[in-house]
Amino acid sequence: MLITGGAGFIGSALARRLVDAGYDVAVMDVLHPQVHSRNSTVDLPSAVRFFTGDVTHAPDWDAVLRLIQPSQIVHLAAETGTAQSLSEATRHGSVNVVGTTQLLDALSRAEHVPEQFVLASSRAVYGEGAWESDGHIFYPPPRSHAQLLAGIWDPKGPTGKAAEPISSSAGRTEPRPTNVYASTKLAQEHILTAWAAAHDSNVSVLRLQNVYGPGQSLTNSYTGIVALFARMSRRRLPLEVYEDGRILRDFVFIDDVVDALFAAVRRPATLTRRVDIGSGVPTTIHELAAMTAALCGAPDPTVVGKFRDGDVRAARCDIAPATTELDWRPKWFLEDGLRALLNWIDGRPEIADSASLVDS
């Protein structure tokens, strides 16, 4: 078993779970400073074979595959950050797209075909997703800068009437990326499924919603809105809520994500499968801010009307297919997950207090 990006937030937690279950686990990670601070240590079980390597560098892949021939590869290595990808498109394309093709070319050189690839994809591939208005389902275009500047947050239906977002489902919702990061994640899906089909391998694609919890990097400014709100509330700082506070997200706890990835490993796909992994409960950004502030005794959050270009209005998913296909279901409620995250941050005050702020 090989986990790319396995020293990161999700990868290290998954490695622990796999080792506990008796799997032979290897990890390849470049230890990028945006994720791993200068003084941080790699938090992996001693049984894990760790390889420092860059997924975009062919010799690194060749060195790893000379030593191991993994039956499955969990592909987590990726550049993240929706806003960051708009100004660092080459970096995202290089790691997410070229890094994936380098993996496949290295497998060809090694004459090795894994039984399965498990790809951690993203809810971002849906873009604005599907909406419903007056009984009609439609796909709104990305929100323009002028639209956001005018405070027009929700898309209108084809007839100009109000619309409501529909939960995304890999089996029915069309992917329509609205930023470079999302486009590269969708490209990863296509590249892996094409190669696997030609080599009699299989792919499990797990489109993850907003993952949070203990183990997140607190020094990475692109680590997510939950960690940002937790760090600020812990310091009793007021929280600013963007747009009108009604941005919608599905926040899923790290343990539930690891359970889903583990389930995909344990039950390899026989055909390409795509499922959505979230809590199944949509939450507004204002609700998240208010809950976090209340847990810390911080001031009530303020809706400020600011916005980020490239951000989508609503992201929520249908987890029913995942519960059926993976025999998995989330166990963590948001408030319980926030408490666990805050307790973990309390044990690292020097990192939390110095961490910079944020992309969601």
PDB file of N, CA and C in Angstrom, residues 230-281:
ATOM      1  N   ALA A 230     -11.536  28.570  14.243  1.00  0.00           N
ATOM      2  CA  ALA A 230     -11.153  27.980  15.524  1.00  0.00           C
ATOM      3  C   ALA A 230      -9.989  28.740  16.145  1.00  0.00           C
ATOM      4  N   ARG A 231      -8.964  29.059  15.334  1.00  0.00           N
ATOM      5  CA  ARG A 231      -7.808  29.781  15.860  1.00  0.00           C
ATOM      6  C   ARG A 231      -8.203  31.166  16.351  1.00  0.00           C
ATOM      7  N   MET A 232      -9.027  31.875  15.577  1.00  0.00           N
ATOM      8  CA  MET A 232      -9.415  33.228  15.950  1.00  0.00           C
ATOM      9  C   MET A 232     -10.322  33.235  17.184  1.00  0.00           C
ATOM     10  N   SER A 233     -11.284  32.320  17.227  1.00  0.00           N
ATOM     11  CA  SER A 233     -12.198  32.264  18.369  1.00  0.00           C
ATOM     12  C   SER A 233     -11.474  31.891  19.647  1.00  0.00           C
ATOM     13  N   ARG A 234     -10.498  31.007  19.518  1.00  0.00           N
ATOM     14  CA  ARG A 234      -9.703  30.620  20.685  1.00  0.00           C
ATOM     15  C   ARG A 234      -8.995  31.824  21.293  1.00  0.00           C
ATOM     16  N   ARG A 235      -8.639  32.813  20.437  1.00  0.00           N
ATOM     17  CA  ARG A 235      -7.960  34.021  20.905  1.00  0.00           C
ATOM     18  C   ARG A 235      -8.952  35.149  21.199  1.00  0.00           C
ATOM     19  N   ARG A 236     -10.255  34.810  21.189  1.00  0.00           N
ATOM     20  CA  ARG A 236     -11.349  35.760  21.476  1.00  0.00           C
ATOM     21  C   ARG A 236     -11.387  36.909  20.461  1.00  0.00           C
ATOM     22  N   LEU A 237     -10.986  36.617  19.236  1.00  0.00           N
ATOM     23  CA  LEU A 237     -11.035  37.627  18.193  1.00  0.00           C
ATOM     24  C   LEU A 237     -12.382  37.554  17.471  1.00  0.00           C
ATOM     25  N   PRO A 238     -12.924  38.691  17.017  1.00  0.00           N
ATOM     26  CA  PRO A 238     -14.207  38.673  16.305  1.00  0.00           C
ATOM     27  C   PRO A 238     -14.058  38.029  14.929  1.00  0.00           C
ATOM     28  N   LEU A 239     -15.043  37.271  14.527  1.00  0.00           N
ATOM     29  CA  LEU A 239     -15.009  36.587  13.242  1.00  0.00           C
ATOM     30  C   LEU A 239     -15.754  37.397  12.191  1.00  0.00           C
ATOM     31  N   GLU A 240     -15.128  37.539  11.027  1.00  0.00           N
ATOM     32  CA  GLU A 240     -15.783  38.172   9.893  1.00  0.00           C
ATOM     33  C   GLU A 240     -16.383  37.096   9.003  1.00  0.00           C
ATOM     34  N   VAL A 241     -17.647  37.252   8.676  1.00  0.00           N
ATOM     35  CA  VAL A 241     -18.344  36.288   7.828  1.00  0.00           C
ATOM     36  C   VAL A 241     -18.598  36.928   6.468  1.00  0.00           C
ATOM     37  N   TYR A 242     -18.150  36.273   5.414  1.00  0.00           N
ATOM     38  CA  TYR A 242     -18.211  36.861   4.072  1.00  0.00           C
ATOM     39  C   TYR A 242     -19.614  36.755   3.451  1.00  0.00           C
ATOM     40  N   GLU A 243     -19.776  37.533   2.400  1.00  0.00           N
ATOM     41  CA  GLU A 243     -21.041  37.661   1.676  1.00  0.00           C
ATOM     42  C   GLU A 243     -22.147  38.005   2.668  1.00  0.00           C
ATOM     43  N   ASP A 244     -23.281  37.310   2.624  1.00  0.00           N
ATOM     44  CA  ASP A 244     -24.360  37.604   3.569  1.00  0.00           C
ATOM     45  C   ASP A 244     -24.410  36.579   4.701  1.00  0.00           C
ATOM     46  N   GLY A 245     -23.357  35.774   4.810  1.00  0.00           N
ATOM     47  CA  GLY A 245     -23.303  34.753   5.848  1.00  0.00           C
ATOM     48  C   GLY A 245     -23.955  33.444   5.462  1.00  0.00           C
ATOM     49  N   ARG A 246     -24.567  33.400   4.279  1.00  0.00           N
ATOM     50  CA  ARG A 246     -25.330  32.208   3.895  1.00  0.00           C
ATOM     51  C   ARG A 246     -24.600  31.328   2.881  1.00  0.00           C
ATOM     52  N   ILE A 247     -23.299  31.522   2.736  1.00  0.00           N
ATOM     53  CA  ILE A 247     -22.503  30.556   1.962  1.00  0.00           C
ATOM     54  C   ILE A 247     -22.714  29.183   2.604  1.00  0.00           C
ATOM     55  N   LEU A 248     -22.943  28.181   1.782  1.00  0.00           N
ATOM     56  CA  LEU A 248     -23.304  26.863   2.297  1.00  0.00           C
ATOM     57  C   LEU A 248     -22.174  25.872   2.059  1.00  0.00           C
ATOM     58  N   ARG A 249     -21.832  25.119   3.115  1.00  0.00           N
ATOM     59  CA  ARG A 249     -20.792  24.102   3.010  1.00  0.00           C
ATOM     60  C   ARG A 249     -21.190  22.851   3.809  1.00  0.00           C
ATOM     61  N   ASP A 250     -20.542  21.750   3.475  1.00  0.00           N
ATOM     62  CA  ASP A 250     -20.671  20.502   4.223  1.00  0.00           C
ATOM     63  C   ASP A 250     -19.320  20.255   4.872  1.00  0.00           C
ATOM     64  N   PHE A 251     -19.269  20.345   6.195  1.00  0.00           N
ATOM     65  CA  PHE A 251     -18.024  20.161   6.937  1.00  0.00           C
ATOM     66  C   PHE A 251     -17.969  18.732   7.468  1.00  0.00           C
ATOM     67  N   VAL A 252     -16.923  17.992   7.050  1.00  0.00           N
ATOM     68  CA  VAL A 252     -16.821  16.584   7.406  1.00  0.00           C
ATOM     69  C   VAL A 252     -15.559  16.354   8.224  1.00  0.00           C
ATOM     70  N   PHE A 253     -15.708  15.648   9.333  1.00  0.00           N
ATOM     71  CA  PHE A 253     -14.622  15.442  10.291  1.00  0.00           C
ATOM     72  C   PHE A 253     -13.598  14.450   9.757  1.00  0.00           C
ATOM     73  N   ILE A 254     -12.339  14.667  10.107  1.00  0.00           N
ATOM     74  CA  ILE A 254     -11.230  13.873   9.601  1.00  0.00           C
ATOM     75  C   ILE A 254     -11.434  12.378   9.831  1.00  0.00           C
ATOM     76  N   ASP A 255     -11.937  11.968  10.989  1.00  0.00           N
ATOM     77  CA  ASP A 255     -12.118  10.543  11.262  1.00  0.00           C
ATOM     78  C   ASP A 255     -13.105   9.907  10.290  1.00  0.00           C
ATOM     79  N   ASP A 256     -14.152  10.658   9.919  1.00  0.00           N
ATOM     80  CA  ASP A 256     -15.126  10.136   8.970  1.00  0.00           C
ATOM     81  C   ASP A 256     -14.518   9.993   7.581  1.00  0.00           C
ATOM     82  N   VAL A 257     -13.650  10.923   7.202  1.00  0.00           N
ATOM     83  CA  VAL A 257     -12.977  10.846   5.902  1.00  0.00           C
ATOM     84  C   VAL A 257     -12.029   9.653   5.864  1.00  0.00           C
ATOM     85  N   VAL A 258     -11.285   9.453   6.936  1.00  0.00           N
ATOM     86  CA  VAL A 258     -10.374   8.308   7.009  1.00  0.00           C
ATOM     87  C   VAL A 258     -11.161   7.002   6.941  1.00  0.00           C
ATOM     88  N   ASP A 259     -12.298   6.955   7.622  1.00  0.00           N
ATOM     89  CA  ASP A 259     -13.152   5.756   7.554  1.00  0.00           C
ATOM     90  C   ASP A 259     -13.580   5.469   6.115  1.00  0.00           C
ATOM     91  N   ALA A 260     -13.910   6.517   5.366  1.00  0.00           N
ATOM     92  CA  ALA A 260     -14.351   6.344   3.982  1.00  0.00           C
ATOM     93  C   ALA A 260     -13.215   5.854   3.095  1.00  0.00           C
ATOM     94  N   LEU A 261     -12.044   6.450   3.234  1.00  0.00           N
ATOM     95  CA  LEU A 261     -10.888   6.009   2.457  1.00  0.00           C
ATOM     96  C   LEU A 261     -10.514   4.566   2.797  1.00  0.00           C
ATOM     97  N   PHE A 262     -10.558   4.245   4.073  1.00  0.00           N
ATOM     98  CA  PHE A 262     -10.255   2.885   4.511  1.00  0.00           C
ATOM     99  C   PHE A 262     -11.260   1.903   3.918  1.00  0.00           C
ATOM    100  N   ALA A 263     -12.528   2.291   3.893  1.00  0.00           N
ATOM    101  CA  ALA A 263     -13.562   1.426   3.318  1.00  0.00           C
ATOM    102  C   ALA A 263     -13.319   1.185   1.836  1.00  0.00           C
ATOM    103  N   ALA A 264     -12.837   2.216   1.124  1.00  0.00           N
ATOM    104  CA  ALA A 264     -12.539   2.059  -0.300  1.00  0.00           C
ATOM    105  C   ALA A 264     -11.361   1.122  -0.518  1.00  0.00           C
ATOM    106  N   VAL A 265     -10.379   1.172   0.374  1.00  0.00           N
ATOM    107  CA  VAL A 265      -9.233   0.264   0.294  1.00  0.00           C
ATOM    108  C   VAL A 265      -9.661  -1.159   0.600  1.00  0.00           C
ATOM    109  N   ARG A 266     -10.455  -1.284   1.620  1.00  0.00           N
ATOM    110  CA  ARG A 266     -10.869  -2.616   2.084  1.00  0.00           C
ATOM    111  C   ARG A 266     -11.782  -3.311   1.073  1.00  0.00           C
ATOM    112  N   ARG A 267     -12.570  -2.504   0.350  1.00  0.00           N
ATOM    113  CA  ARG A 267     -13.495  -3.064  -0.645  1.00  0.00           C
ATOM    114  C   ARG A 267     -13.141  -2.483  -2.013  1.00  0.00           C
ATOM    115  N   PRO A 268     -12.089  -2.983  -2.661  1.00  0.00           N
ATOM    116  CA  PRO A 268     -11.659  -2.405  -3.939  1.00  0.00           C
ATOM    117  C   PRO A 268     -12.774  -2.400  -4.980  1.00  0.00           C
ATOM    118  N   ALA A 269     -12.768  -1.380  -5.800  1.00  0.00           N
ATOM    119  CA  ALA A 269     -13.774  -1.256  -6.860  1.00  0.00           C
ATOM    120  C   ALA A 269     -13.553  -2.333  -7.917  1.00  0.00           C
ATOM    121  N   THR A 270     -14.635  -2.785  -8.517  1.00  0.00           N
ATOM    122  CA  THR A 270     -14.549  -3.687  -9.666  1.00  0.00           C
ATOM    123  C   THR A 270     -14.834  -2.924 -10.954  1.00  0.00           C
ATOM    124  N   LEU A 271     -15.482  -1.792 -10.827  1.00  0.00           N
ATOM    125  CA  LEU A 271     -15.681  -0.820 -11.895  1.00  0.00           C
ATOM    126  C   LEU A 271     -15.361   0.539 -11.306  1.00  0.00           C
ATOM    127  N   THR A 272     -15.046   1.504 -12.161  1.00  0.00           N
ATOM    128  CA  THR A 272     -14.776   2.842 -11.633  1.00  0.00           C
ATOM    129  C   THR A 272     -15.965   3.330 -10.815  1.00  0.00           C
ATOM    130  N   ARG A 273     -15.682   3.783  -9.603  1.00  0.00           N
ATOM    131  CA  ARG A 273     -16.764   4.311  -8.771  1.00  0.00           C
ATOM    132  C   ARG A 273     -16.413   5.715  -8.309  1.00  0.00           C
ATOM    133  N   ARG A 274     -17.437   6.553  -8.260  1.00  0.00           N
ATOM    134  CA  ARG A 274     -17.296   7.920  -7.773  1.00  0.00           C
ATOM    135  C   ARG A 274     -18.371   8.155  -6.721  1.00  0.00           C
ATOM    136  N   VAL A 275     -17.945   8.567  -5.542  1.00  0.00           N
ATOM    137  CA  VAL A 275     -18.894   8.848  -4.476  1.00  0.00           C
ATOM    138  C   VAL A 275     -18.520  10.155  -3.790  1.00  0.00           C
ATOM    139  N   ASP A 276     -19.489  10.727  -3.112  1.00  0.00           N
ATOM    140  CA  ASP A 276     -19.291  11.984  -2.395  1.00  0.00           C
ATOM    141  C   ASP A 276     -19.174  11.698  -0.906  1.00  0.00           C
ATOM    142  N   ILE A 277     -18.175  12.311  -0.270  1.00  0.00           N
ATOM    143  CA  ILE A 277     -17.916  12.082   1.146  1.00  0.00           C
ATOM    144  C   ILE A 277     -18.085  13.394   1.902  1.00  0.00           C
ATOM    145  N   GLY A 278     -19.087  13.437   2.751  1.00  0.00           N
ATOM    146  CA  GLY A 278     -19.346  14.608   3.581  1.00  0.00           C
ATOM    147  C   GLY A 278     -20.107  14.178   4.818  1.00  0.00           C
ATOM    148  N   SER A 279     -20.558  15.147   5.567  1.00  0.00           N
ATOM    149  CA  SER A 279     -21.384  14.834   6.737  1.00  0.00           C
ATOM    150  C   SER A 279     -22.825  14.579   6.332  1.00  0.00           C
ATOM    151  N   GLY A 280     -23.199  15.094   5.148  1.00  0.00           N
ATOM    152  CA  GLY A 280     -24.585  15.008   4.711  1.00  0.00           C
ATOM    153  C   GLY A 280     -25.451  16.115   5.278  1.00  0.00           C
ATOM    154  N   VAL A 281     -24.836  17.022   6.058  1.00  0.00           N
ATOM    155  CA  VAL A 281     -25.580  18.115   6.699  1.00  0.00           C
ATOM    156  C   VAL A 281     -25.010  19.450   6.223  1.00  0.00           C
TER     157      VAL A 281
END
